C-alpha cells in the first residue's frame, strides 16, 4: 500500500521560515503516522526556481540564476535536515527530469486540443506572478499592492474554460478532493463564476523551462511548478498523489488548474488537496517589512525540533489561521511537555527503578487507565486521520492527566512501604499500568514527537524501533513483565521563559542576518533618520492627552499592560501597551499620557487596543512615557 504526499515546492526568493516549516512538519507527521499504519509512504517537497523574480533576485545577489537557486534550495534542504524531516524527494524545478515531464504533459494537453497560441495584453503583477484580471495600467496588484506592469506577448494558452463542468462534477462526486469545506466552497463559487483561459508560457523571460521546438517560449509559473509533484516520482509508480498539503493562498491553483491540466492530459488526478491556514506572528501577518518573520532554527537550537512541532500542532487548529508567540511556545512547552509528558515519563521510570530494581513488574488491569487508553488509541488515530491534530493531542493529554491522577490515587510511595495484604500486587499493577500507558502514549505521539518518544521508548527498554509499532494493532498489554528499563534521562527539561526567549531572539537576529547574505541583500546602510514630511502629514496623526483610569498587566505576557484611558470622549478607551516591564499599575493610574488616538484598532493577546501610548527609549531599551509638567485636561490635542 503506497501513500504519496507532497508539500508545496517553495519559492527560492525568500529564505525558509517557520511558515514553510509548518507545512513540511505536518507532512512529516502524516508520513510517520501513515507509516505506522503500514503504508509505504513517500514525501516530496522541493523548490520552485523559475521566473522573473528569481532572475531579479539572482541579479541582485550578483549570481547567475542557477548559482542563486543552488544556494537557496540548499538552504531549504538544510532546514529540513536540521528539523529531522523525512523528505524522500526534494524536487527542483531546474532539474532536467522536471523539464522533460513538463514538456510531456504540455505535449499531451496540446495533442488533446487544450493548448493554443494567442496574444495577450494584460496587467501583470511580477511579484505574485499573476495577471490581474480587469486591471487598468497603473492599477496596483490586489494581493500585494505593488504596481502592476502592462505586458503584451504571444503566449501558449491552456483552455481552462473548457473544464468548468468537469471540475464542478469532480468537487461534487469527491467532496474530499478539496478540504476543508470552507476552501472547497470558495473553489466551487469561483469555478461557477466562469473560468478564463490561462497563459502558460512566456517569451520575455530566459530563466524558465524551454518549450521544446517552440523557442523562445518558456513555461510559466503554475504549468511548471505544479508538475513537480509528478516529475519528482517519475517512473516510480506512485502517481496519483494521495495528498497535496498546501497553504490556503494557493488553493485555486491546486483545486482548479492542477486537476484541469491533468484532465486535459488524460492523467489520474490527486486524491486529495488539504489547505491549512496561515501562521501569524502575535496575530499579525509575518512579513519582511514588519521585521517579524520567525525562523525555525533558533527554536530548534534552544528548545528542540519536537517542541516546535508540538506547539504548531497543538496550538493551531489545522485548517485555520494560528498565531505564534514566544510566550505561547514556551508556555506550552513547560505545561504540556515538561510538566505533562516529561514528568510522567521520569516519575514512572524512576519508580520502576526504585521499587522494582529497574524491571517492569507483571501487571494487571490498571483500573480505569486501561479502558481509557483503549479509547485514546481510537480517538487519537481518528483525529489524526481527519487532520484534527490538536484534537488528537488533546485526547492523548487527557490520558496523560488521568495516569498522573491514577498514580497519585494509588500512591505507590505508600504501597512500597508495606508488604501486607495486596500492597505488593497493587504496587506492581500501578507501576505496570503507568509504564504501559506511557508506552501507548509514546507510540501514539511518535508521529508528532519523533525525537523524544524515541528516547522514552528506549528508556522503557522496548525492543525494536518505535516507528515499527503498528498503530492498528496497538493495544493494552504490550509491555513485557520482567523487561529491564534503560537509563533514565529527562526528555523535556523545564525552561526559564525569559532567558529562553532572549536566546531565541538573539539567534533569530543572527539567522536573519545570515539568510540576508545568502539572498544577496547588502547589509542595510545606516538610516539617515526619518524622511522629512509636510505639516499636513503630521496633522494626520491625532495626538491627545489621556488620563489613565485603570491599569493591570495582561495575563500571560510580561510586557503588556491593559489600561482604560480617558481621552475626554465620555467613554474611556481600552489601550494595551508594551510598558509593563517599565511601569506598574500604580505608576500609571491617574497619570497624564500622550495617546495616538486615530490608529486602527489592533488586537494584542486577544484584547482590542484603541490607541497607542507615546514613549521614548534608548536603543530599544525600557520605554519612558511622554508627559507634561503643567496640568492639562484629558482630550487636549497636541499639534
Ligand atoms: N512556489 C509556490 C507553490 C508551488 S506548489 C506547486 C509557493 N511557494 S511559497 O514559497 O510562497 O510557499 C507557499 C507555502 O508555504 C504555503 O502554501 C504554505 O504551505 C507555506 N507557508 C509560507 N508562509 C506561511 C505562513 N505564514 N503560514 C503558513 N504557511 C505558510 O507558493
Coordinates of N, CA and C in Angstrom, one line a residue, residues 238-319:
X238 N 4.1 5.9 -8.5 CA 3.5 6.5 -7.3 C 2.3 7.4 -7.6
X239 N 2.2 7.9 -8.8 CA 1.2 8.8 -9.2 C -0.1 8.0 -9.4
X240 N -1.3 8.5 -8.9 CA -1.6 9.8 -8.4 C -1.2 10.0 -7.0
X241 N -0.9 11.3 -6.6 CA -0.6 11.6 -5.2 C -1.9 11.3 -4.3
X242 N -1.6 10.9 -3.1 CA -2.8 10.7 -2.2 C -3.1 12.0 -1.5
X243 N -2.1 12.9 -1.4 CA -2.4 14.1 -0.7 C -1.4 15.2 -1.1
X244 N -2.0 16.4 -1.4 CA -1.2 17.6 -1.6 C -1.5 18.5 -0.4
X245 N -0.5 18.7 0.5 CA -0.7 19.7 1.6 C -0.3 21.0 1.1
X246 N -1.1 22.0 1.4 CA -0.8 23.4 0.9 C -1.3 24.4 1.9
X247 N -0.8 25.7 1.7 CA -1.4 26.8 2.5 C -2.6 27.3 1.7
X248 N -3.4 28.1 2.4 CA -4.7 28.4 1.9 C -4.6 29.4 0.7
X249 N -3.5 30.1 0.5 CA -3.4 31.1 -0.5 C -3.2 30.4 -1.9
X250 N -2.9 29.2 -2.0 CA -2.6 28.6 -3.3 C -3.7 27.5 -3.6
X251 N -4.8 27.6 -3.0 CA -5.9 26.7 -3.2 C -6.4 26.7 -4.6
X252 N -6.5 27.8 -5.2 CA -7.1 28.0 -6.5 C -6.2 27.2 -7.6
X253 N -4.9 27.3 -7.4 CA -4.0 26.6 -8.3 C -4.1 25.1 -8.2
X254 N -4.3 24.7 -7.0 CA -4.3 23.2 -6.8 C -5.6 22.6 -7.0
X255 N -6.7 23.3 -6.8 CA -8.0 22.7 -6.9 C -8.6 23.0 -8.3
X256 N -8.1 23.9 -9.0 CA -8.7 24.3 -10.3 C -7.7 24.0 -11.4
X257 N -6.5 24.7 -11.4 CA -5.6 24.5 -12.5 C -5.1 23.1 -12.6
X258 N -4.7 22.6 -11.5 CA -4.0 21.3 -11.5 C -4.8 20.1 -12.0
X259 N -6.1 20.0 -11.4 CA -6.9 18.9 -12.0 C -7.2 19.1 -13.4
X260 N -7.4 20.4 -13.8 CA -7.7 20.7 -15.2 C -6.5 20.3 -16.1
X261 N -5.3 20.6 -15.7 CA -4.1 20.2 -16.5 C -4.1 18.7 -16.7
X262 N -4.4 18.0 -15.6 CA -4.3 16.5 -15.6 C -5.5 15.9 -16.5
X263 N -6.6 16.5 -16.3 CA -7.8 16.0 -17.1 C -7.4 16.2 -18.6
X264 N -6.9 17.4 -18.9 CA -6.5 17.7 -20.3 C -5.5 16.7 -20.9
X265 N -4.6 16.3 -20.0 CA -3.5 15.3 -20.4 C -4.0 13.9 -20.3
X266 N -5.2 13.7 -19.8 CA -5.7 12.3 -19.6 C -5.0 11.5 -18.6
X267 N -4.6 12.2 -17.5 CA -3.8 11.5 -16.4 C -4.7 11.5 -15.1
X268 N -4.4 10.6 -14.2 CA -5.1 10.5 -13.0 C -4.9 11.7 -12.1
X269 N -6.0 12.0 -11.4 CA -6.0 13.2 -10.5 C -5.5 12.8 -9.1
X270 N -4.9 13.8 -8.4 CA -4.5 13.5 -7.0 C -5.8 13.2 -6.2
X271 N -5.7 12.5 -5.1 CA -6.9 12.1 -4.4 C -7.4 13.2 -3.5
X272 N -6.5 14.0 -3.0 CA -6.9 15.0 -2.0 C -6.0 16.2 -1.9
X273 N -6.6 17.3 -1.8 CA -5.8 18.6 -1.5 C -6.3 19.1 -0.2
X274 N -5.4 19.3 0.7 CA -5.8 19.9 2.0 C -5.1 21.2 2.3
X275 N -5.9 22.3 2.5 CA -5.2 23.6 2.7 C -5.3 24.0 4.2
X276 N -4.1 24.3 4.7 CA -4.1 24.8 6.1 C -4.2 26.3 6.1
X277 N -4.3 26.9 7.3 CA -4.4 28.3 7.4 C -3.0 29.0 7.5
X278 N -3.0 30.2 7.9 CA -1.8 30.9 7.9 C -1.3 31.0 9.4
X279 N 0.0 31.0 9.5 CA 0.7 31.1 10.7 C 1.0 32.6 10.9
X280 N 0.5 33.2 11.9 CA 0.8 34.7 12.1 C 1.7 34.9 13.2
X281 N 2.3 36.0 13.3 CA 3.2 36.3 14.5 C 2.4 37.3 15.4
X282 N 2.0 36.8 16.6 CA 1.2 37.6 17.5 C 0.0 38.2 16.8
X283 N -0.6 37.4 16.0 CA -1.8 37.7 15.2 C -1.6 38.7 14.1
X284 N -0.4 39.0 13.8 CA -0.1 39.8 12.6 C 0.5 39.0 11.5
X285 N 0.3 39.4 10.3 CA 0.9 38.7 9.1 C 2.5 38.9 9.3
X286 N 3.2 37.8 9.0 CA 4.6 37.8 9.1 C 5.1 38.5 7.8
X287 N 6.0 39.4 7.9 CA 6.5 40.0 6.6 C 7.8 40.6 6.9
X288 N 8.6 40.7 5.8 CA 9.9 41.3 5.9 C 9.8 42.8 6.4
X289 N 8.8 43.5 5.8 CA 8.7 44.9 6.1 C 8.4 45.1 7.6
X290 N 7.6 44.2 8.2 CA 7.4 44.3 9.6 C 8.5 43.8 10.5
X291 N 9.4 43.1 9.8 CA 10.5 42.5 10.6 C 10.1 41.5 11.6
X292 N 9.0 40.8 11.4 CA 8.5 39.8 12.4 C 8.5 38.4 11.9
X293 N 9.4 38.1 11.0 CA 9.4 36.7 10.4 C 10.2 35.8 11.4
X294 N 9.6 34.7 11.8 CA 10.2 33.8 12.7 C 10.8 32.6 12.0
X295 N 12.0 32.3 12.3 CA 12.7 31.2 11.7 C 12.7 30.0 12.6
X296 N 12.9 28.8 12.1 CA 12.8 27.6 12.9 C 14.1 27.3 13.7
X297 N 15.2 27.7 13.1 CA 16.5 27.3 13.6 C 16.7 27.7 15.1
X298 N 16.4 29.0 15.5 CA 16.6 29.3 16.9 C 15.7 28.5 17.8
X299 N 14.5 28.2 17.4 CA 13.6 27.4 18.3 C 14.2 26.0 18.4
X300 N 14.7 25.4 17.3 CA 15.2 24.1 17.3 C 16.5 24.0 18.2
X301 N 17.3 25.1 18.1 CA 18.5 25.1 18.9 C 18.2 25.2 20.4
X302 N 17.3 26.1 20.8 CA 17.0 26.3 22.2 C 16.1 25.3 22.8
X303 N 15.1 24.9 22.0 CA 14.0 24.0 22.6 C 13.9 22.6 22.0
X304 N 14.6 22.5 20.8 CA 14.5 21.2 20.2 C 13.4 21.2 19.1
X305 N 13.5 20.4 18.1 CA 12.6 20.4 17.0 C 11.2 19.9 17.5
X306 N 11.2 18.9 18.4 CA 9.9 18.4 18.9 C 9.0 19.5 19.6
X307 N 9.7 20.4 20.2 CA 9.0 21.5 20.9 C 8.2 22.3 19.9
X308 N 8.9 22.6 18.8 CA 8.3 23.4 17.7 C 7.1 22.6 17.1
X309 N 7.4 21.3 16.8 CA 6.3 20.5 16.2 C 5.1 20.5 17.1
X310 N 5.4 20.3 18.4 CA 4.2 20.2 19.3 C 3.4 21.4 19.4
X311 N 4.2 22.6 19.5 CA 3.5 23.8 19.5 C 2.6 24.0 18.3
X312 N 3.2 23.8 17.1 CA 2.4 24.1 15.9 C 1.2 23.2 15.8
X313 N 1.3 22.0 16.2 CA 0.2 21.1 16.0 C -0.8 21.2 17.1
X314 N -0.4 21.6 18.3 CA -1.3 21.7 19.4 C -2.0 23.0 19.5
X315 N -1.3 24.0 19.2 CA -1.8 25.4 19.4 C -2.7 25.9 18.2
X316 N -2.3 25.4 17.0 CA -3.0 25.8 15.8 C -4.0 24.8 15.4
X317 N -5.3 25.2 15.2 CA -6.3 24.2 14.7 C -6.0 24.0 13.2
X318 N -5.6 22.8 12.8 CA -5.2 22.6 11.5 C -6.3 23.0 10.5
X319 N -6.0 23.9 9.5 CA -7.1 24.3 8.6 C -7.4 25.8 8.9

